[in-house]
CSV table of C-alpha atoms in Angstrom, one decimal:
chain,number,residue,atom,x,y,z
M,155,UNK,CA,15.3,30.3,-17.6
M,156,UNK,CA,11.6,30.2,-16.8
M,157,UNK,CA,10.8,30.0,-20.5
M,158,UNK,CA,12.8,26.7,-20.8
M,159,UNK,CA,10.5,25.0,-18.4
M,160,UNK,CA,11.5,21.4,-17.6
M,161,UNK,CA,14.1,21.5,-20.4
M,162,UNK,CA,16.4,23.5,-18.1
M,163,UNK,CA,17.1,20.3,-16.1
M,164,UNK,CA,18.2,18.4,-19.2
M,165,UNK,CA,20.2,21.4,-20.4
M,166,UNK,CA,22.0,21.8,-17.0
M,167,UNK,CA,22.7,18.0,-16.9
M,168,UNK,CA,24.4,18.2,-20.3
M,169,UNK,CA,26.4,21.3,-19.3
M,170,UNK,CA,27.5,19.7,-16.0
M,171,UNK,CA,28.4,16.5,-17.7
M,172,UNK,CA,30.8,18.4,-19.9
M,173,UNK,CA,32.2,20.3,-16.8
M,174,UNK,CA,32.7,17.0,-15.0
M,175,UNK,CA,34.6,15.5,-17.9
M,176,UNK,CA,36.8,18.6,-18.1
M,177,UNK,CA,37.6,18.6,-14.4
M,178,UNK,CA,38.3,14.9,-14.4
M,179,UNK,CA,40.8,15.3,-17.3
M,180,UNK,CA,42.5,18.1,-15.3
M,181,UNK,CA,42.7,16.0,-12.2
M,182,UNK,CA,44.1,13.0,-14.1
M,183,UNK,CA,46.8,15.2,-15.6
M,184,UNK,CA,47.6,16.7,-12.1
M,185,UNK,CA,47.0,20.1,-13.6
M,186,UNK,CA,47.5,23.1,-11.4
M,187,UNK,CA,44.7,25.1,-13.2
M,188,UNK,CA,42.1,26.4,-10.8
M,189,UNK,CA,38.7,25.6,-12.1
M,190,UNK,CA,36.1,28.4,-11.7
M,191,UNK,CA,32.9,27.9,-9.6
M,192,UNK,CA,30.5,25.7,-11.5
M,193,UNK,CA,27.5,26.6,-9.5
M,194,UNK,CA,24.6,27.9,-11.5
M,195,UNK,CA,21.7,29.5,-9.6
M,196,UNK,CA,18.9,31.9,-10.4
M,197,UNK,CA,16.0,33.4,-8.5
M,198,UNK,CA,12.7,35.2,-9.1
M,199,UNK,CA,10.1,37.0,-7.1
M,200,UNK,CA,6.4,36.8,-7.8
M,201,UNK,CA,3.2,37.6,-5.9
M,202,UNK,CA,3.5,35.7,-2.6
M,203,UNK,CA,6.5,33.6,-3.6
M,204,UNK,CA,10.3,33.6,-3.7
M,205,UNK,CA,12.0,30.9,-5.6
M,206,UNK,CA,15.7,29.9,-5.9
M,207,UNK,CA,16.9,27.1,-8.2
M,208,UNK,CA,20.5,25.9,-8.3
M,209,UNK,CA,22.6,23.3,-10.1
M,210,UNK,CA,26.2,22.2,-9.4
M,211,UNK,CA,28.3,19.1,-10.4
M,212,UNK,CA,29.4,17.2,-7.4
M,213,UNK,CA,33.0,17.1,-8.6
M,214,UNK,CA,33.2,20.9,-8.4
M,215,UNK,CA,32.2,21.1,-4.7
M,216,UNK,CA,34.8,21.8,-2.1
M,217,UNK,CA,35.7,18.9,0.2
M,218,UNK,CA,35.3,19.9,3.8
M,219,UNK,CA,36.6,16.7,5.3
M,220,UNK,CA,37.5,13.2,4.4
M,221,UNK,CA,39.2,10.2,6.0
M,222,UNK,CA,41.9,10.0,3.3
M,223,UNK,CA,42.6,10.0,-0.4
M,224,UNK,CA,40.2,7.9,-2.5
M,225,UNK,CA,42.1,5.2,-4.4
M,226,UNK,CA,39.1,3.3,-5.7
M,227,UNK,CA,38.7,4.5,-9.3
M,228,UNK,CA,35.3,2.9,-9.7
M,229,UNK,CA,33.9,4.5,-6.6
M,230,UNK,CA,35.5,7.8,-7.6
M,231,UNK,CA,33.6,7.6,-11.0
M,232,UNK,CA,30.3,7.0,-9.2
M,233,UNK,CA,30.8,9.9,-6.8
M,234,UNK,CA,31.9,12.4,-9.4
M,235,UNK,CA,29.3,11.8,-12.1
M,236,UNK,CA,26.4,13.3,-10.3
M,237,UNK,CA,25.0,16.8,-9.9
M,238,UNK,CA,23.2,18.6,-7.1
M,239,UNK,CA,19.8,20.0,-8.0
M,240,UNK,CA,18.0,22.3,-5.5
M,241,UNK,CA,14.8,24.2,-5.3
M,242,UNK,CA,13.9,26.6,-2.5
M,243,UNK,CA,10.4,28.1,-2.4
M,244,UNK,CA,9.3,30.5,0.3
M,245,UNK,CA,5.9,32.1,0.8
M,246,UNK,CA,5.8,35.7,1.9
M,247,UNK,CA,3.0,38.0,3.1
M,248,UNK,CA,2.9,41.7,3.9
M,249,UNK,CA,0.5,43.0,6.6
M,250,UNK,CA,0.2,46.8,7.2
M,251,UNK,CA,-0.4,47.5,10.9
M,252,UNK,CA,-1.1,50.8,12.6
M,253,UNK,CA,2.5,51.4,13.8
M,254,UNK,CA,4.6,49.1,11.6
M,255,UNK,CA,4.6,46.7,8.6
M,256,UNK,CA,4.8,43.0,9.2
M,257,UNK,CA,6.7,40.8,6.6
M,258,UNK,CA,6.0,37.1,7.2
M,259,UNK,CA,8.0,34.4,5.4
M,260,UNK,CA,7.4,30.7,5.7
M,261,UNK,CA,8.6,27.5,3.9
M,262,UNK,CA,6.6,26.3,1.0
M,263,UNK,CA,8.9,23.6,-0.4
M,264,UNK,CA,12.6,22.9,-0.2
M,265,UNK,CA,14.0,20.1,-2.4
M,266,UNK,CA,17.5,18.8,-3.0
M,267,UNK,CA,18.3,15.8,-5.3
M,268,UNK,CA,21.5,14.1,-6.3
M,269,UNK,CA,21.1,13.3,-10.0
M,270,UNK,CA,23.3,11.0,-12.1
M,271,UNK,CA,24.9,12.5,-15.2
M,272,UNK,CA,25.5,9.2,-17.1
M,273,UNK,CA,23.4,6.1,-17.8
M,274,UNK,CA,22.9,3.2,-15.4
M,275,UNK,CA,24.8,1.0,-17.8
M,276,UNK,CA,27.9,3.2,-17.8
M,277,UNK,CA,27.7,3.7,-14.1
M,278,UNK,CA,27.7,0.0,-13.6
M,279,UNK,CA,30.5,-0.6,-16.1
M,280,UNK,CA,32.9,2.1,-15.0
M,281,UNK,CA,31.6,2.9,-11.6
M,282,UNK,CA,30.6,1.2,-8.4
M,283,UNK,CA,26.9,1.3,-9.2
M,284,UNK,CA,24.1,3.9,-9.1
M,285,UNK,CA,23.5,3.7,-5.4
M,286,UNK,CA,27.0,4.9,-4.4
M,287,UNK,CA,26.5,8.7,-4.2
M,288,UNK,CA,26.4,11.6,-1.7
M,289,UNK,CA,23.4,12.4,0.3
M,290,UNK,CA,22.3,15.8,1.9
M,291,UNK,CA,23.4,15.9,5.6
M,292,UNK,CA,22.9,19.6,6.5
M,293,UNK,CA,21.1,22.5,4.8
M,294,UNK,CA,21.4,26.1,6.1
M,295,UNK,CA,19.5,29.1,4.8
M,296,UNK,CA,20.0,32.8,5.9
M,297,UNK,CA,17.5,35.5,5.0
M,298,UNK,CA,18.5,39.1,5.5
M,299,UNK,CA,16.7,42.4,4.6
M,300,UNK,CA,19.1,44.8,2.9
M,301,UNK,CA,17.6,47.9,4.4
M,302,UNK,CA,18.8,47.2,8.0
M,303,UNK,CA,17.9,50.7,9.4
M,304,UNK,CA,14.2,50.2,8.7
M,305,UNK,CA,13.9,46.9,10.7
M,306,UNK,CA,12.2,47.2,14.1
M,307,UNK,CA,12.4,43.6,15.2
M,308,UNK,CA,12.5,40.0,14.1
M,309,UNK,CA,10.6,37.0,15.5
M,310,UNK,CA,11.4,33.3,14.8
M,311,UNK,CA,9.5,30.1,15.8
M,312,UNK,CA,10.7,27.3,18.0
M,313,UNK,CA,12.9,24.5,16.6
M,314,UNK,CA,11.9,20.9,16.3
M,315,UNK,CA,12.9,18.5,19.1
M,316,UNK,CA,15.4,15.8,18.6
M,317,UNK,CA,15.3,12.9,19.4
M,318,UNK,CA,11.6,12.2,19.0
M,319,UNK,CA,11.0,9.4,21.4
M,320,UNK,CA,8.2,7.0,20.6
M,321,UNK,CA,7.8,4.5,23.4
M,322,UNK,CA,6.2,1.3,22.5
M,323,UNK,CA,5.8,-1.2,25.3
M,324,UNK,CA,5.0,-4.9,24.7
M,325,UNK,CA,4.2,-7.2,27.7
M,326,UNK,CA,3.8,-10.9,27.5
M,327,UNK,CA,3.3,-13.8,29.9
M,328,UNK,CA,4.1,-17.4,29.1
M,329,UNK,CA,2.8,-20.3,31.2
M,330,UNK,CA,3.1,-24.1,31.1
M,331,UNK,CA,2.0,-27.0,33.2
M,332,UNK,CA,4.5,-29.5,34.5
M,333,UNK,CA,4.2,-33.2,33.3
M,334,UNK,CA,1.4,-35.2,35.0
M,335,UNK,CA,3.6,-36.9,37.6
M,336,UNK,CA,4.3,-33.5,39.2
M,337,UNK,CA,2.3,-30.6,40.4
M,338,UNK,CA,3.2,-27.1,39.5
M,339,UNK,CA,3.0,-24.2,37.1
M,340,UNK,CA,5.9,-22.4,35.4
M,341,UNK,CA,5.5,-18.9,34.0
M,342,UNK,CA,7.6,-16.0,32.7
M,343,UNK,CA,7.0,-12.4,31.9
M,344,UNK,CA,8.8,-10.0,29.7
M,345,UNK,CA,8.6,-6.4,28.6
M,346,UNK,CA,10.3,-4.7,25.6
M,347,UNK,CA,10.4,-1.0,24.6
M,348,UNK,CA,11.5,0.7,21.4
M,349,UNK,CA,12.8,4.3,20.9
M,350,UNK,CA,13.0,5.9,17.5
M,351,UNK,CA,15.1,9.0,16.7
M,352,UNK,CA,13.9,11.6,14.3
M,353,UNK,CA,16.4,11.7,11.4
M,354,UNK,CA,16.1,15.4,10.6
M,355,UNK,CA,16.2,18.2,13.2
M,356,UNK,CA,15.0,21.7,12.2
M,357,UNK,CA,16.3,24.8,13.9
M,358,UNK,CA,15.4,28.5,13.6
M,359,UNK,CA,17.5,31.3,15.0
M,360,UNK,CA,18.1,35.0,14.6
M,361,UNK,CA,21.4,36.8,14.1
M,362,UNK,CA,21.0,40.5,14.1
M,363,UNK,CA,18.1,41.1,11.6
M,364,UNK,CA,18.9,37.8,9.8
M,365,UNK,CA,16.7,34.7,10.1
M,366,UNK,CA,18.7,31.4,10.0
M,367,UNK,CA,17.1,28.1,9.1
M,368,UNK,CA,19.0,24.9,9.7
M,369,UNK,CA,18.3,21.2,8.9
M,370,UNK,CA,20.6,18.6,10.4
M,371,UNK,CA,20.6,14.9,9.6
M,372,UNK,CA,21.2,12.7,12.7
M,373,UNK,CA,22.4,9.2,13.0
M,374,UNK,CA,19.2,7.3,14.1
M,375,UNK,CA,21.2,5.0,16.3
M,376,UNK,CA,23.3,7.3,18.4
M,377,UNK,CA,21.8,10.7,17.5
M,378,UNK,CA,25.1,12.2,16.3
M,379,UNK,CA,25.1,14.9,13.6
M,380,UNK,CA,26.1,13.2,10.3
M,381,UNK,CA,27.9,16.1,8.6
M,382,UNK,CA,30.3,16.7,11.5
M,383,UNK,CA,31.0,13.1,12.4
M,384,UNK,CA,32.6,10.0,10.8
M,385,UNK,CA,31.4,6.4,11.0
M,386,UNK,CA,33.5,3.9,12.8
M,387,UNK,CA,35.0,1.0,10.9
M,388,UNK,CA,32.7,-1.4,12.8
M,389,UNK,CA,29.7,0.6,11.5
M,390,UNK,CA,31.1,0.6,8.0
M,391,UNK,CA,31.3,-3.2,8.1
M,392,UNK,CA,27.9,-3.7,9.7
M,393,UNK,CA,25.3,-4.6,7.0
M,394,UNK,CA,22.4,-3.4,9.2
M,395,UNK,CA,23.8,0.1,9.8
M,396,UNK,CA,21.3,2.8,8.9
M,397,UNK,CA,23.2,4.2,5.9
M,398,UNK,CA,23.4,0.7,4.3
M,399,UNK,CA,20.6,0.3,1.7
M,400,UNK,CA,19.7,3.8,2.6
M,401,UNK,CA,17.5,4.5,-0.4
M,402,UNK,CA,15.3,1.4,0.0
M,403,UNK,CA,14.8,1.0,3.8
M,404,UNK,CA,11.4,1.6,5.1
M,405,UNK,CA,12.7,4.1,7.7
M,406,UNK,CA,15.0,6.0,5.2
M,407,UNK,CA,15.7,9.7,5.7
M,408,UNK,CA,15.7,10.3,1.9
M,409,UNK,CA,13.5,9.8,-1.1
M,410,UNK,CA,14.0,6.6,-3.1
M,411,UNK,CA,16.1,8.7,-5.5
M,412,UNK,CA,18.4,9.9,-2.7
M,413,UNK,CA,17.0,13.4,-2.2
M,414,UNK,CA,15.2,15.3,0.6
M,415,UNK,CA,12.0,17.3,0.6
M,416,UNK,CA,11.0,19.7,3.4
M,417,UNK,CA,7.4,20.9,3.0
M,418,UNK,CA,5.5,23.7,4.7
M,419,UNK,CA,3.1,21.3,6.5
M,420,UNK,CA,6.0,20.2,8.7
M,421,UNK,CA,8.1,23.4,8.7
M,422,UNK,CA,5.4,25.9,8.2
M,423,UNK,CA,6.0,28.3,11.1
M,424,UNK,CA,6.9,31.7,9.8
M,425,UNK,CA,9.6,34.2,10.5
M,426,UNK,CA,8.3,37.7,11.0
M,427,UNK,CA,10.0,41.1,10.5
M,428,UNK,CA,8.5,44.3,11.7
M,429,UNK,CA,9.5,47.2,9.4
M,430,UNK,CA,8.9,50.9,9.9
M,431,UNK,CA,5.8,52.3,8.2
M,432,UNK,CA,8.0,54.8,6.4
M,433,UNK,CA,8.9,51.9,4.0
M,434,UNK,CA,5.2,51.5,2.8
M,435,UNK,CA,5.0,51.4,-0.9
M,436,UNK,CA,8.7,50.8,-1.4
M,437,UNK,CA,10.4,47.8,-3.0
M,438,UNK,CA,12.7,46.0,-0.6
M,439,UNK,CA,15.6,43.6,-1.4
M,440,UNK,CA,16.3,40.5,0.6
M,441,UNK,CA,19.5,38.6,0.5
M,442,UNK,CA,19.2,34.8,0.5
M,443,UNK,CA,22.4,32.9,1.3
M,444,UNK,CA,22.6,29.1,1.6
M,445,UNK,CA,25.0,26.3,2.4
M,446,UNK,CA,24.5,22.7,1.5
M,447,UNK,CA,26.6,19.8,2.9
M,448,UNK,CA,26.7,16.5,1.0
M,449,UNK,CA,28.1,13.4,2.7
M,450,UNK,CA,29.2,10.1,1.4
M,451,UNK,CA,29.2,6.9,3.6
M,452,UNK,CA,29.3,3.5,1.9
M,453,UNK,CA,26.0,2.0,0.8
M,454,UNK,CA,26.4,-1.3,-1.0
M,455,UNK,CA,30.0,-1.0,-2.3
M,456,UNK,CA,32.4,-2.4,0.3
M,457,UNK,CA,34.9,0.3,1.3
M,458,UNK,CA,35.9,2.5,4.2
M,459,UNK,CA,35.9,5.9,2.5
M,460,UNK,CA,33.8,8.8,3.8
M,461,UNK,CA,33.8,12.5,2.9
M,462,UNK,CA,31.7,15.6,3.3
M,463,UNK,CA,31.5,18.4,0.7
M,464,UNK,CA,30.0,21.9,0.9
M,465,UNK,CA,28.4,24.3,-1.5
M,466,UNK,CA,27.5,28.0,-0.9
M,467,UNK,CA,25.1,30.2,-2.9
M,468,UNK,CA,23.8,33.7,-2.7
M,469,UNK,CA,20.7,35.3,-4.4
M,470,UNK,CA,18.8,38.5,-4.0
M,471,UNK,CA,15.0,38.6,-4.2
M,472,UNK,CA,12.5,41.6,-4.0
M,473,UNK,CA,9.4,42.4,-2.1
M,474,UNK,CA,7.0,45.3,-2.5
M,475,UNK,CA,5.7,46.6,0.9
M,476,UNK,CA,2.1,47.4,-0.2
């Protein structure tokens, strides 16, 4: 796959377009045939870096929850004819101490994008437009060493705080004189403050010898987790709700194309495993499991439909303890 270079994205989009057409035909015919998993992922290990790349058509992902069946064919077309593309890059470092070996892993770059499988013209003619699509609402990553007996301890870093409160206070005084035939002075004073919520919360935790990394998208108005909640009908009708025009707003939680990027400069704290010195010189396997939640809330197309889908992947990477 590495030899294909950038052509792998075009190849996977062609494959997943064919898979989407096939599944759409089965669904239209009410076929009872169970489609196999359409997730394609691969990984490789190199000096100082682990990389996992994955592709999956949105139509093949499992629906975790929705507020009812979707009867809008145009919206269904727009939601189905996209694919998830993901890249996970982790830096790793081995330090040999006197009594143990330290394995440190930190985030280099994590990217997830929702890519359309058809042209803009076809999406407008048969669908509800190119801006009606899912967005990432939660990402979870679990890293586990396979040789559990050789692990002495694991250390994780603190999580990010949410909400981030940025207080901005504005004070003003207005004064005016009364007309000439009276004597007096009127004045008024006011004070306003603003509070902004951080859209993404990052959490690190440990379960046994596994490190668990979580990113949660929060509603920037009330602070609720998006993947586990549903918008009210009032919010769905409100044209100034945060998820309306969500790919063009100045305070958007996504890239303009609808994806997310988590870089090491913001999430660069490392996870550290202490491994027994008896493993020095050995090659050690690490299991990398992940879960991605994608949510749809209306953007510009008027409707009351919402849903959340989930995808799970598993890869194994290697590390030499030298």
